[in-house]
Amino acid sequence: MFPFGPHSPGGDRSAGAWAEEPAPYEGQAAAARPPSPLQPGTDVTPPHPPARSPRRPGAPSLSPAPRAGELEPPGVPESSAASAQGEPSPPSPPRRRPGPDCKAESRGQHRLSAGMGGPGARLFGWLKERSLGRGLFVDPARDNFRTMTSLYGSIHPADSVYLSTRTHGAVFNLEYSPDGSVLTVACEQTEVLLFDPISSKHIKTLSEAHEDCVNNIRFLDNRLFATCSDDTTIALWDLRKLNTKVCTLHGHTSWVKNIEYDTNTRLLVTSGFDGNVIIWDTNRYTEDGCPHKKFFHTRFLMRMRLTPDCSKMLISTSSGYLLILHDLDLTKSLEVGSYPILRARRTTSSSGVSPRNSLEVVTPEVLGESDHGNCITSLQLHPKGWATLLRCSSNSDDEECTCVYEFQEGAPVRPVSPRCSLRLTHYIEEANVGRGYIKELCFSPDGRMISSPHGYGIRLLGFDKQCSELVDCLPKEASPLRVIRSLYSHNDVVLTTKFSPTHCQIASGCLSGRVSLYQPKF
């Protein structure tokens, strides 16, 4: 950060201008008396440093004389050198009194340095926004979000991968590798497909990845990924050796629907329709599996997610409840049989600090919800952990909507819980097509946009028309999401969609087994 002031690169004057500058010749008293800053037309400047205080005309210079053979410092007049050697210096010629143009320029420079609405104010404003973490240059994604928004605004169906439904059936989930080099497809009929998303070329088909439909895929790093299935198992795979599984994990008693991964502890977290959340220690896996333990249990479990910093676990249910485990500690199992015990642990904390793994049960607010309740079918989290994204449908499947809820901390809102951590900020009604199927939506890598299945295509949604950050456009009351672009390239209901983590590309998969890729057209 550049210093701001008269000695900065963008200050009023250069550093040498303060070293030695006689006052305008108006008599001895005028030279000794500094101008008052209250007089109109005067050039108000900061006080001179002691080492650079101006001297009286004709007084001996305090600068040391140059040694023999050394050059004089640049910018020092000959009279200064002569005075240093004891020779009398010639009288300085009288300088011209500054005219109106010089005074106007000086006043203008002073106003800029004082921050009266010029570049100085912009500089200080930029520094303030940067210190608060709200400037354009704090996050690299903020620096080019306008370009990315323009690219996504011009996105079109670029290529399609036609897959025969006779072999693999519907596409239930899509997942990119962290470096964006591989796109994996979880299929209805026991298969996992791998593609190169840049060239749209098929890489490999894992024809018997599981004994039942594959529900979810999760990359642990750029080479290792996990799959889960309705056959109640989880399988680990290595991209360098796809002929066989690394290992198969057994522990669930019903369909396994969700996989999460804690990169700090290398713990794999899975959830299924048996209501169990199970922790797997991948640090000690062998060909026979790896150690595991049951972490949590609840009825009507649908989806489970971890925040990016793994400080919270969110669990959605088919009964419309959202369970939030705060201050998460995955190393401690929660052997409890009902909600009230954990909720009592949370409310009885009088120190102001919630205990580890404390539970909050929330009924998310849904605008226009009917009296017969809602089912939270899809659950996603903002990539920076600011909000959660829910896809809700009524129990009778006659209404469907997408809602964004901001995480907030504050005073107690309800007597049941010491704080209500979610506040509805944005929503939009979805097309009620493909009843009975779960539609998986997602955030963009920078969190500015949402890709949501909509009938036979997808919609790109933003918090406002400019695709601003959520924290920069938080409304006081819940407001509709803005449709940035609608893309339709399928001939059946779209069930899942995913942003590439590294390229301006979106993938979507539908009920008939087709995968479409969307890229900008130039």
Coordinates of C-alpha atoms in Angstrom, one line a residue:
M1 CA 0.0 0.0 0.0
F2 CA 1.4 3.3 -1.0
P3 CA 1.8 6.0 1.7
F4 CA -0.7 8.8 1.2
G5 CA 0.6 12.4 1.6
P6 CA 3.0 14.9 0.1
H7 CA 5.8 12.3 -0.1
S8 CA 3.8 9.6 -1.8
P9 CA 4.1 8.8 -5.5
G10 CA 0.7 10.5 -6.0
G11 CA 1.1 13.3 -3.4
D12 CA 1.0 17.0 -3.9
R13 CA 4.7 17.5 -4.6
S14 CA 7.8 15.4 -5.0
A15 CA 10.0 14.7 -2.0
G16 CA 12.8 17.0 -3.2
A17 CA 10.5 20.0 -3.2
W18 CA 10.5 20.0 0.6
A19 CA 14.2 19.9 1.0
E20 CA 15.1 23.5 0.3
E21 CA 12.7 26.1 -1.0
P22 CA 13.1 29.8 0.1
A23 CA 9.9 31.7 0.9
P24 CA 8.8 34.4 -1.5
Y25 CA 10.7 37.7 -0.9
E26 CA 8.3 40.0 0.9
G27 CA 10.5 41.2 3.8
Q28 CA 12.0 39.6 6.8
A29 CA 8.7 39.4 8.7
A30 CA 6.8 37.9 5.9
A31 CA 9.5 35.2 5.4
A32 CA 9.4 34.3 9.1
R33 CA 5.7 34.3 9.5
P34 CA 3.9 31.2 8.1
P35 CA 0.7 31.8 6.2
S36 CA -2.5 31.3 8.2
P37 CA -4.6 28.3 7.0
L38 CA -7.7 30.3 7.5
Q39 CA -6.8 33.0 5.0
P40 CA -8.4 32.5 1.6
G41 CA -6.1 31.6 -1.2
T42 CA -3.3 30.2 0.9
D43 CA -1.6 26.9 0.1
V44 CA -2.1 24.8 3.3
T45 CA 0.7 22.2 3.5
P46 CA 1.7 19.8 6.3
P47 CA 4.5 21.0 8.6
H48 CA 8.0 20.3 7.4
P49 CA 10.0 17.5 9.0
P50 CA 12.7 18.8 11.3
A51 CA 15.5 17.4 9.1
R52 CA 14.1 19.2 6.1
S53 CA 13.1 22.5 7.6
P54 CA 13.7 25.4 5.2
R55 CA 16.7 27.7 6.1
R56 CA 16.9 31.5 5.8
P57 CA 18.4 32.9 2.6
G58 CA 22.1 33.1 2.9
A59 CA 22.4 30.9 6.0
P60 CA 25.0 28.1 5.9
S61 CA 23.7 24.7 4.8
L62 CA 23.6 21.9 7.3
S63 CA 24.2 19.2 4.7
P64 CA 27.7 17.6 4.9
A65 CA 30.1 18.5 2.2
P66 CA 31.0 15.8 -0.4
R67 CA 34.2 14.0 0.1
A68 CA 37.0 14.2 -2.4
G69 CA 36.3 12.3 -5.5
E70 CA 32.6 12.0 -4.7
L71 CA 29.8 13.5 -6.8
E72 CA 27.5 16.0 -5.2
P73 CA 24.1 14.7 -4.5
P74 CA 21.7 15.4 -7.3
G75 CA 19.4 18.4 -6.8
V76 CA 21.8 20.4 -4.5
P77 CA 22.5 23.8 -6.0
E78 CA 26.1 25.0 -6.4
S79 CA 25.5 27.7 -3.8
S80 CA 24.9 25.0 -1.1
A81 CA 28.2 23.3 -2.0
A82 CA 30.1 26.6 -1.8
S83 CA 28.6 27.5 1.5
A84 CA 29.6 24.1 2.9
Q85 CA 33.3 24.9 2.0
G86 CA 33.2 28.2 3.8
E87 CA 32.8 30.4 0.8
P88 CA 30.1 33.1 0.9
S89 CA 27.2 32.1 -1.2
P90 CA 25.8 34.6 -3.7
P91 CA 22.5 36.2 -2.8
S92 CA 19.5 34.2 -4.0
P93 CA 17.6 35.9 -6.8
P94 CA 14.1 37.0 -5.8
R95 CA 11.5 34.5 -6.9
R96 CA 8.3 35.5 -8.7
R97 CA 5.3 35.7 -6.5
P98 CA 2.9 32.8 -7.3
G99 CA 0.2 34.0 -9.6
P100 CA -3.5 33.0 -9.7
D101 CA -2.8 29.9 -11.8
C102 CA -0.2 28.6 -9.3
K103 CA -2.5 29.2 -6.3
A104 CA -5.4 27.5 -8.0
E105 CA -3.3 24.5 -8.8
S106 CA -2.0 24.4 -5.3
R107 CA -5.4 24.6 -3.8
G108 CA -6.6 21.8 -6.1
Q109 CA -3.8 19.6 -5.1
H110 CA -4.5 20.2 -1.4
R111 CA -8.1 19.3 -1.9
L112 CA -7.1 16.0 -3.5
S113 CA -4.7 15.1 -0.7
A114 CA -7.3 16.1 1.9
G115 CA -9.8 13.7 0.3
M116 CA -12.4 16.2 -0.6
G117 CA -14.1 13.9 -3.2
G118 CA -11.2 13.4 -5.6
P119 CA -8.8 10.5 -6.1
G120 CA -7.8 10.8 -2.5
A121 CA -11.3 10.0 -1.4
R122 CA -11.4 7.1 -3.8
L123 CA -8.1 5.8 -2.5
F124 CA -9.3 6.0 1.1
G125 CA -12.6 4.4 0.2
W126 CA -10.8 1.6 -1.5
L127 CA -8.6 1.0 1.5
K128 CA -11.6 1.0 3.8
E129 CA -13.5 -1.5 1.7
R130 CA -10.4 -3.7 1.4
S131 CA -9.9 -3.7 5.2
L132 CA -13.5 -4.6 5.7
G133 CA -13.3 -7.4 3.1
R134 CA -15.9 -5.9 0.8
G135 CA -13.8 -4.4 -2.0
L136 CA -13.5 -5.6 -5.6
F137 CA -9.9 -6.8 -5.2
V138 CA -10.1 -8.8 -1.9
D139 CA -11.3 -12.0 -3.6
P140 CA -10.0 -12.9 -7.1
A141 CA -13.5 -13.9 -8.1
R142 CA -14.6 -10.3 -7.4
D143 CA -12.0 -8.9 -9.8
N144 CA -13.5 -10.7 -12.8
F145 CA -17.1 -11.3 -11.9
R146 CA -18.3 -8.9 -14.5
T147 CA -16.5 -10.8 -17.2
M148 CA -17.8 -14.1 -15.8
T149 CA -21.3 -12.7 -15.7
S150 CA -21.0 -11.7 -19.3
L151 CA -19.7 -15.1 -20.3
Y152 CA -22.6 -16.9 -18.5
G153 CA -25.0 -14.5 -20.1
S154 CA -23.9 -15.7 -23.5
I155 CA -23.8 -19.4 -22.7
H156 CA -25.5 -21.9 -25.0
P157 CA -25.7 -25.6 -25.4
A158 CA -22.3 -26.5 -26.7
D159 CA -22.4 -30.2 -27.0
S160 CA -24.4 -33.2 -25.9
V161 CA -23.4 -36.6 -24.9
Y162 CA -26.2 -39.0 -26.0
L163 CA -26.3 -42.0 -23.7
S164 CA -28.4 -45.1 -24.4
T165 CA -31.1 -45.5 -21.8
R166 CA -31.1 -49.2 -22.3
T167 CA -27.9 -49.6 -20.4
H168 CA -27.7 -46.9 -17.7
G169 CA -31.1 -45.2 -17.4
A170 CA -31.6 -41.7 -15.9
V171 CA -28.8 -39.4 -14.8
F172 CA -29.1 -38.8 -11.0
N173 CA -25.9 -36.9 -10.2
L174 CA -23.0 -35.1 -11.9
E175 CA -19.7 -34.3 -10.4
Y176 CA -16.5 -32.6 -11.7
S177 CA -13.1 -33.4 -10.4
P178 CA -11.5 -30.5 -8.4
D179 CA -9.2 -29.6 -11.4
G180 CA -12.1 -29.7 -13.8
S181 CA -10.5 -32.4 -16.0
V182 CA -13.0 -35.2 -15.5
L183 CA -16.8 -35.2 -15.4
T184 CA -18.4 -38.2 -13.7
V185 CA -22.1 -39.3 -14.2
A186 CA -24.1 -41.3 -11.6
C187 CA -26.6 -43.4 -13.5
E188 CA -29.8 -45.2 -12.6
Q189 CA -28.7 -48.7 -13.7
T190 CA -25.6 -49.5 -11.7
E191 CA -23.2 -47.5 -14.0
V192 CA -20.7 -44.6 -13.6
L193 CA -19.6 -42.8 -16.7
L194 CA -16.5 -40.6 -17.0
F195 CA -16.0 -37.9 -19.7
D196 CA -13.5 -35.3 -20.6
P197 CA -15.7 -32.1 -20.3
I198 CA -13.4 -30.0 -22.6
S199 CA -13.5 -32.3 -25.6
S200 CA -16.8 -34.1 -24.6
K201 CA -15.1 -37.4 -25.2
H202 CA -16.0 -40.6 -23.3
I203 CA -13.2 -41.8 -21.1
K204 CA -14.5 -44.9 -19.3
T205 CA -17.7 -46.7 -18.3
L206 CA -17.8 -48.5 -14.9
S207 CA -20.5 -50.9 -16.0
E208 CA -20.9 -52.7 -12.7
A209 CA -20.0 -49.9 -10.2
H210 CA -22.8 -51.1 -7.9
E211 CA -25.5 -53.6 -7.8
D212 CA -28.3 -51.0 -7.8
C213 CA -28.7 -47.4 -9.0
V214 CA -25.8 -44.9 -8.3
N215 CA -27.0 -41.9 -6.3
N216 CA -24.1 -39.6 -5.6
I217 CA -20.4 -39.1 -6.5
R218 CA -17.9 -37.2 -4.4
F219 CA -14.2 -36.4 -5.2
L220 CA -11.8 -36.6 -2.3
D221 CA -9.0 -35.2 -4.3
N222 CA -8.0 -35.0 -8.0
R223 CA -7.7 -38.8 -8.3
L224 CA -9.7 -40.5 -5.6
F225 CA -13.5 -40.4 -5.6
A226 CA -16.4 -42.2 -3.8
T227 CA -19.8 -43.4 -5.1
C228 CA -22.9 -44.5 -3.1
S229 CA -25.8 -46.6 -4.2
D230 CA -29.2 -48.0 -3.3
D231 CA -27.3 -51.3 -2.7
T232 CA -26.4 -49.8 0.7
T233 CA -22.7 -49.6 0.0
I234 CA -20.1 -46.9 -0.7
A235 CA -17.2 -47.6 -3.2
L236 CA -13.8 -45.8 -3.4
W237 CA -12.2 -45.4 -6.9
D238 CA -8.9 -44.3 -8.2
L239 CA -8.7 -42.6 -11.6
R240 CA -5.4 -44.2 -12.3
K241 CA -6.8 -47.7 -11.9
L242 CA -10.5 -47.9 -12.8
N243 CA -10.6 -51.6 -13.5
T244 CA -11.2 -52.4 -9.8
K245 CA -12.5 -50.6 -6.8
V246 CA -10.1 -49.4 -4.1
C247 CA -12.4 -50.8 -1.5
T248 CA -16.1 -51.2 -0.6
L249 CA -17.6 -49.8 2.5
H250 CA -20.4 -51.5 4.4
G251 CA -22.4 -50.0 7.2
H252 CA -25.7 -48.6 6.1
T253 CA -28.9 -50.7 6.1
S254 CA -30.8 -48.8 3.4
W255 CA -30.3 -46.7 0.3
V256 CA -27.2 -44.4 0.6
K257 CA -28.0 -41.0 -0.8
N258 CA -25.3 -38.5 0.1
I259 CA -21.5 -38.3 0.5
E260 CA -19.5 -35.5 2.1
Y261 CA -15.8 -35.2 2.9
D262 CA -13.8 -33.3 5.5
T263 CA -10.4 -32.4 3.8
N264 CA -8.8 -31.4 7.2
T265 CA -9.4 -34.7 9.0
R266 CA -9.8 -36.9 5.8
L267 CA -13.1 -38.2 7.2
L268 CA -15.8 -39.4 4.8
V269 CA -19.4 -38.7 5.9
T270 CA -22.4 -40.5 4.4
S271 CA -26.1 -40.5 5.0
G272 CA -28.9 -42.7 3.8
F273 CA -32.6 -43.5 4.1
D274 CA -31.9 -45.6 7.1
G275 CA -31.6 -42.3 9.0
N276 CA -28.0 -42.8 9.9
V277 CA -25.0 -40.4 9.4
I278 CA -21.8 -42.5 9.3
I279 CA -18.2 -41.4 9.6
W280 CA -15.5 -43.3 7.7
D281 CA -11.8 -42.9 8.5
T282 CA -10.1 -42.9 5.1
N283 CA -6.7 -42.5 6.7
R284 CA -6.8 -46.2 7.6
Y285 CA -8.6 -47.8 4.7
T286 CA -7.6 -51.2 3.3
E287 CA -9.0 -53.5 0.6
D288 CA -11.6 -54.7 3.2
G289 CA -12.9 -51.2 4.0
C290 CA -12.0 -48.7 6.7
P291 CA -13.1 -48.0 10.3
H292 CA -16.4 -46.4 10.7
K293 CA -18.9 -45.3 13.4
K294 CA -22.5 -44.0 13.5
F295 CA -22.4 -40.3 14.2
F296 CA -26.1 -39.3 14.2
H297 CA -29.5 -40.7 13.5
T298 CA -32.8 -39.1 12.7
R299 CA -36.0 -40.1 11.0
F300 CA -37.1 -39.0 7.5
L301 CA -33.6 -38.1 6.5
M302 CA -33.2 -36.8 2.9
R303 CA -29.9 -34.9 2.5
M304 CA -26.9 -34.1 4.6
R305 CA -24.3 -31.4 3.9
L306 CA -21.2 -29.9 5.6
T307 CA -20.3 -26.2 5.5
P308 CA -17.0 -25.5 3.7
D309 CA -15.2 -25.0 7.0
C310 CA -16.9 -28.1 8.4
S311 CA -18.2 -26.1 11.4
K312 CA -21.8 -27.1 10.8
M313 CA -23.7 -30.1 9.5
L314 CA -27.1 -29.5 7.9
I315 CA -29.7 -32.3 7.5
S316 CA -32.9 -32.0 5.6
T317 CA -35.9 -34.2 6.2
S318 CA -39.0 -35.2 4.2
S319 CA -41.1 -33.8 7.1
G320 CA -40.0 -30.2 6.4
Y321 CA -37.5 -29.8 9.2
L322 CA -33.9 -28.7 8.8
L323 CA -31.5 -29.9 11.5
I324 CA -28.3 -27.8 12.1
L325 CA -25.5 -29.2 14.2
H326 CA -23.4 -26.2 15.4
D327 CA -19.7 -26.3 16.4
L328 CA -19.3 -29.6 14.7
D329 CA -16.9 -32.3 16.0
L330 CA -17.0 -35.4 13.9
T331 CA -14.8 -37.3 16.3
K332 CA -17.6 -37.6 18.9
S333 CA -20.6 -39.7 18.2
L334 CA -24.0 -38.5 19.2
E335 CA -25.7 -41.6 20.7
V336 CA -29.1 -40.0 21.4
G337 CA -32.5 -41.3 20.5
S338 CA -34.5 -38.1 20.1
Y339 CA -34.2 -34.3 19.4
P340 CA -35.1 -32.9 22.8
I341 CA -31.9 -34.2 24.5
L342 CA -29.6 -32.3 22.1
R343 CA -31.9 -29.3 22.1
A344 CA -31.7 -29.2 25.9
R345 CA -27.9 -29.3 25.7
R346 CA -28.1 -26.3 23.4
T347 CA -30.5 -24.2 25.5
T348 CA -29.0 -24.9 28.9
S349 CA -25.6 -23.4 28.0
S350 CA -25.4 -20.3 30.2
S351 CA -21.8 -19.3 29.3
G352 CA -22.8 -17.8 26.0
V353 CA -20.8 -20.4 24.1
S354 CA -22.7 -23.4 22.6
P355 CA -21.4 -26.8 23.4
R356 CA -19.9 -29.0 20.6
N357 CA -22.4 -30.7 18.3
S358 CA -25.3 -28.7 19.6
L359 CA -28.5 -29.1 17.7
E360 CA -31.0 -26.6 16.3
V361 CA -34.2 -27.7 14.6
V362 CA -35.6 -25.2 12.1
T363 CA -38.7 -25.1 10.0
P364 CA -37.6 -23.0 7.1
E365 CA -40.0 -20.3 6.0
V366 CA -41.4 -20.9 2.6
L367 CA -43.5 -18.2 1.0
G368 CA -46.9 -19.4 -0.1
E369 CA -46.6 -22.8 1.6
S370 CA -49.7 -24.8 1.9
D371 CA -51.2 -26.2 5.1
H372 CA -50.1 -29.7 4.4
G373 CA -46.4 -29.0 4.8
N374 CA -43.3 -29.2 2.6
C375 CA -40.5 -31.7 1.9
I376 CA -36.9 -30.5 1.6
T377 CA -35.7 -32.6 -1.4
S378 CA -32.4 -30.9 -2.2
L379 CA -29.9 -29.2 0.0
Q380 CA -26.8 -27.2 -1.1
L381 CA -24.4 -24.8 0.6
H382 CA -22.9 -21.5 -0.5
P383 CA -19.2 -22.1 -1.4
K384 CA -18.2 -19.5 1.2
G385 CA -20.6 -20.8 3.8
W386 CA -22.8 -17.7 3.8
A387 CA -26.1 -19.4 3.0
T388 CA -27.9 -22.6 2.2
L389 CA -30.0 -23.4 -0.9
L390 CA -33.1 -25.5 -0.6
R391 CA -35.4 -27.1 -3.1
C392 CA -38.8 -27.6 -1.4
S393 CA -41.9 -29.3 -2.7
S394 CA -45.3 -29.7 -1.1
N395 CA -46.2 -33.2 0.2
S396 CA -48.8 -33.4 -2.5
D397 CA -46.3 -32.4 -5.2
D398 CA -48.4 -29.6 -6.5
E399 CA -45.9 -26.8 -5.6
E400 CA -42.2 -26.6 -5.9
C401 CA -39.8 -23.7 -5.1
T402 CA -36.2 -22.8 -4.6
C403 CA -35.2 -20.8 -1.5
V404 CA -32.0 -19.1 -0.3
Y405 CA -31.5 -18.8 3.5
E406 CA -28.7 -16.6 5.0
F407 CA -26.9 -17.9 8.1
Q408 CA -27.1 -15.4 10.9
E409 CA -26.1 -15.1 14.5
G410 CA -27.9 -13.1 17.0
A411 CA -30.2 -12.8 20.0
P412 CA -32.8 -15.5 20.8
V413 CA -35.7 -15.4 18.4
R414 CA -37.7 -18.3 19.7
P415 CA -37.8 -19.9 23.2
V416 CA -37.1 -23.3 21.8
S417 CA -33.7 -22.3 20.4
P418 CA -31.2 -19.6 21.6
R419 CA -31.0 -18.4 18.0
C420 CA -32.6 -18.8 14.6
S421 CA -29.7 -19.3 12.3
L422 CA -31.6 -19.0 9.0
R423 CA -33.3 -16.1 7.4
L424 CA -35.1 -16.3 4.0
T425 CA -33.5 -13.8 1.6
H426 CA -34.5 -15.0 -1.9
Y427 CA -37.0 -17.4 -3.5
I428 CA -38.5 -18.4 -6.8
E429 CA -41.2 -20.7 -7.9
E430 CA -40.2 -23.7 -10.0
A431 CA -41.9 -25.6 -12.7
N432 CA -43.9 -28.5 -11.3
V433 CA -42.6 -31.1 -13.8
G434 CA -41.4 -34.6 -13.1
R435 CA -43.3 -35.2 -9.9
G436 CA -41.7 -37.7 -7.5
Y437 CA -38.1 -37.1 -8.7
I438 CA -35.5 -35.1 -6.8
K439 CA -34.0 -32.2 -8.7
E440 CA -30.4 -31.4 -7.6
L441 CA -29.4 -27.7 -8.0
C442 CA -26.1 -26.0 -7.3
F443 CA -24.2 -22.7 -6.7
S444 CA -21.6 -21.4 -9.1
P445 CA -17.9 -21.7 -7.8
D446 CA -18.0 -18.0 -6.8
G447 CA -21.5 -18.2 -5.3
R448 CA -23.0 -15.5 -7.4
M449 CA -25.3 -17.6 -9.5
I450 CA -27.5 -20.7 -9.1
S451 CA -28.2 -23.3 -11.7
S452 CA -31.6 -24.9 -11.1
P453 CA -33.4 -27.7 -13.1
H454 CA -36.5 -26.2 -14.7
G455 CA -38.6 -28.6 -16.7
Y456 CA -36.7 -29.7 -19.8
G457 CA -33.8 -27.4 -19.2
I458 CA -32.1 -25.3 -16.5
R459 CA -32.3 -21.7 -15.3
L460 CA -29.4 -19.5 -14.2
L461 CA -30.5 -17.4 -11.3
G462 CA -28.9 -14.4 -9.5
F463 CA -29.5 -12.4 -6.4
D464 CA -29.9 -9.3 -8.6
K465 CA -29.5 -8.4 -12.3
Q466 CA -25.8 -7.7 -11.9
C467 CA -25.1 -11.1 -10.3
S468 CA -23.7 -9.4 -7.2
E469 CA -22.4 -11.2 -4.1
L470 CA -25.1 -12.2 -1.6
V471 CA -23.6 -10.1 1.1
D472 CA -23.7 -7.0 -1.2
C473 CA -27.4 -7.3 -2.0
L474 CA -29.1 -8.7 1.1
P475 CA -32.7 -7.5 1.1
K476 CA -34.6 -6.4 4.2
E477 CA -37.4 -8.7 3.2
A478 CA -37.4 -11.8 1.1
S479 CA -37.3 -11.0 -2.6
P480 CA -37.5 -13.1 -5.8
L481 CA -34.4 -14.5 -7.5
R482 CA -33.6 -13.0 -10.9
V483 CA -33.6 -15.2 -14.0
I484 CA -30.3 -14.5 -15.8
R485 CA -30.8 -17.0 -18.6
S486 CA -32.9 -20.0 -19.4
L487 CA -31.4 -23.0 -21.3
Y488 CA -33.4 -25.8 -22.8
S489 CA -31.7 -28.7 -24.6
H490 CA -33.3 -31.9 -23.2
N491 CA -36.3 -33.9 -24.3
D492 CA -37.0 -35.0 -20.8
V493 CA -37.1 -33.7 -17.2
V494 CA -33.8 -32.4 -16.0
L495 CA -32.8 -34.0 -12.7
T496 CA -29.3 -32.6 -11.9
T497 CA -27.0 -29.8 -12.9
K498 CA -23.5 -28.8 -12.0
F499 CA -21.0 -25.9 -12.6
S500 CA -17.4 -26.7 -13.6
P501 CA -15.0 -25.6 -10.8
T502 CA -12.4 -24.3 -13.3
H503 CA -14.1 -23.5 -16.6
C504 CA -17.1 -21.4 -17.7
Q505 CA -19.1 -24.6 -18.3
I506 CA -22.3 -26.1 -16.9
A507 CA -23.5 -29.7 -17.2
S508 CA -27.0 -31.1 -16.9
G509 CA -28.5 -34.6 -16.9
C510 CA -32.1 -35.7 -17.5
L511 CA -34.4 -38.6 -17.0
S512 CA -33.8 -40.1 -20.4
G513 CA -30.1 -40.4 -19.8
R514 CA -28.8 -37.4 -21.8
V515 CA -26.0 -35.2 -20.5
S516 CA -25.8 -31.6 -22.0
L517 CA -22.8 -29.2 -21.7
Y518 CA -23.2 -25.5 -21.9
Q519 CA -20.4 -23.1 -22.9
P520 CA -20.2 -19.4 -24.1
K521 CA -20.4 -18.8 -27.8
F522 CA -18.1 -16.2 -29.2

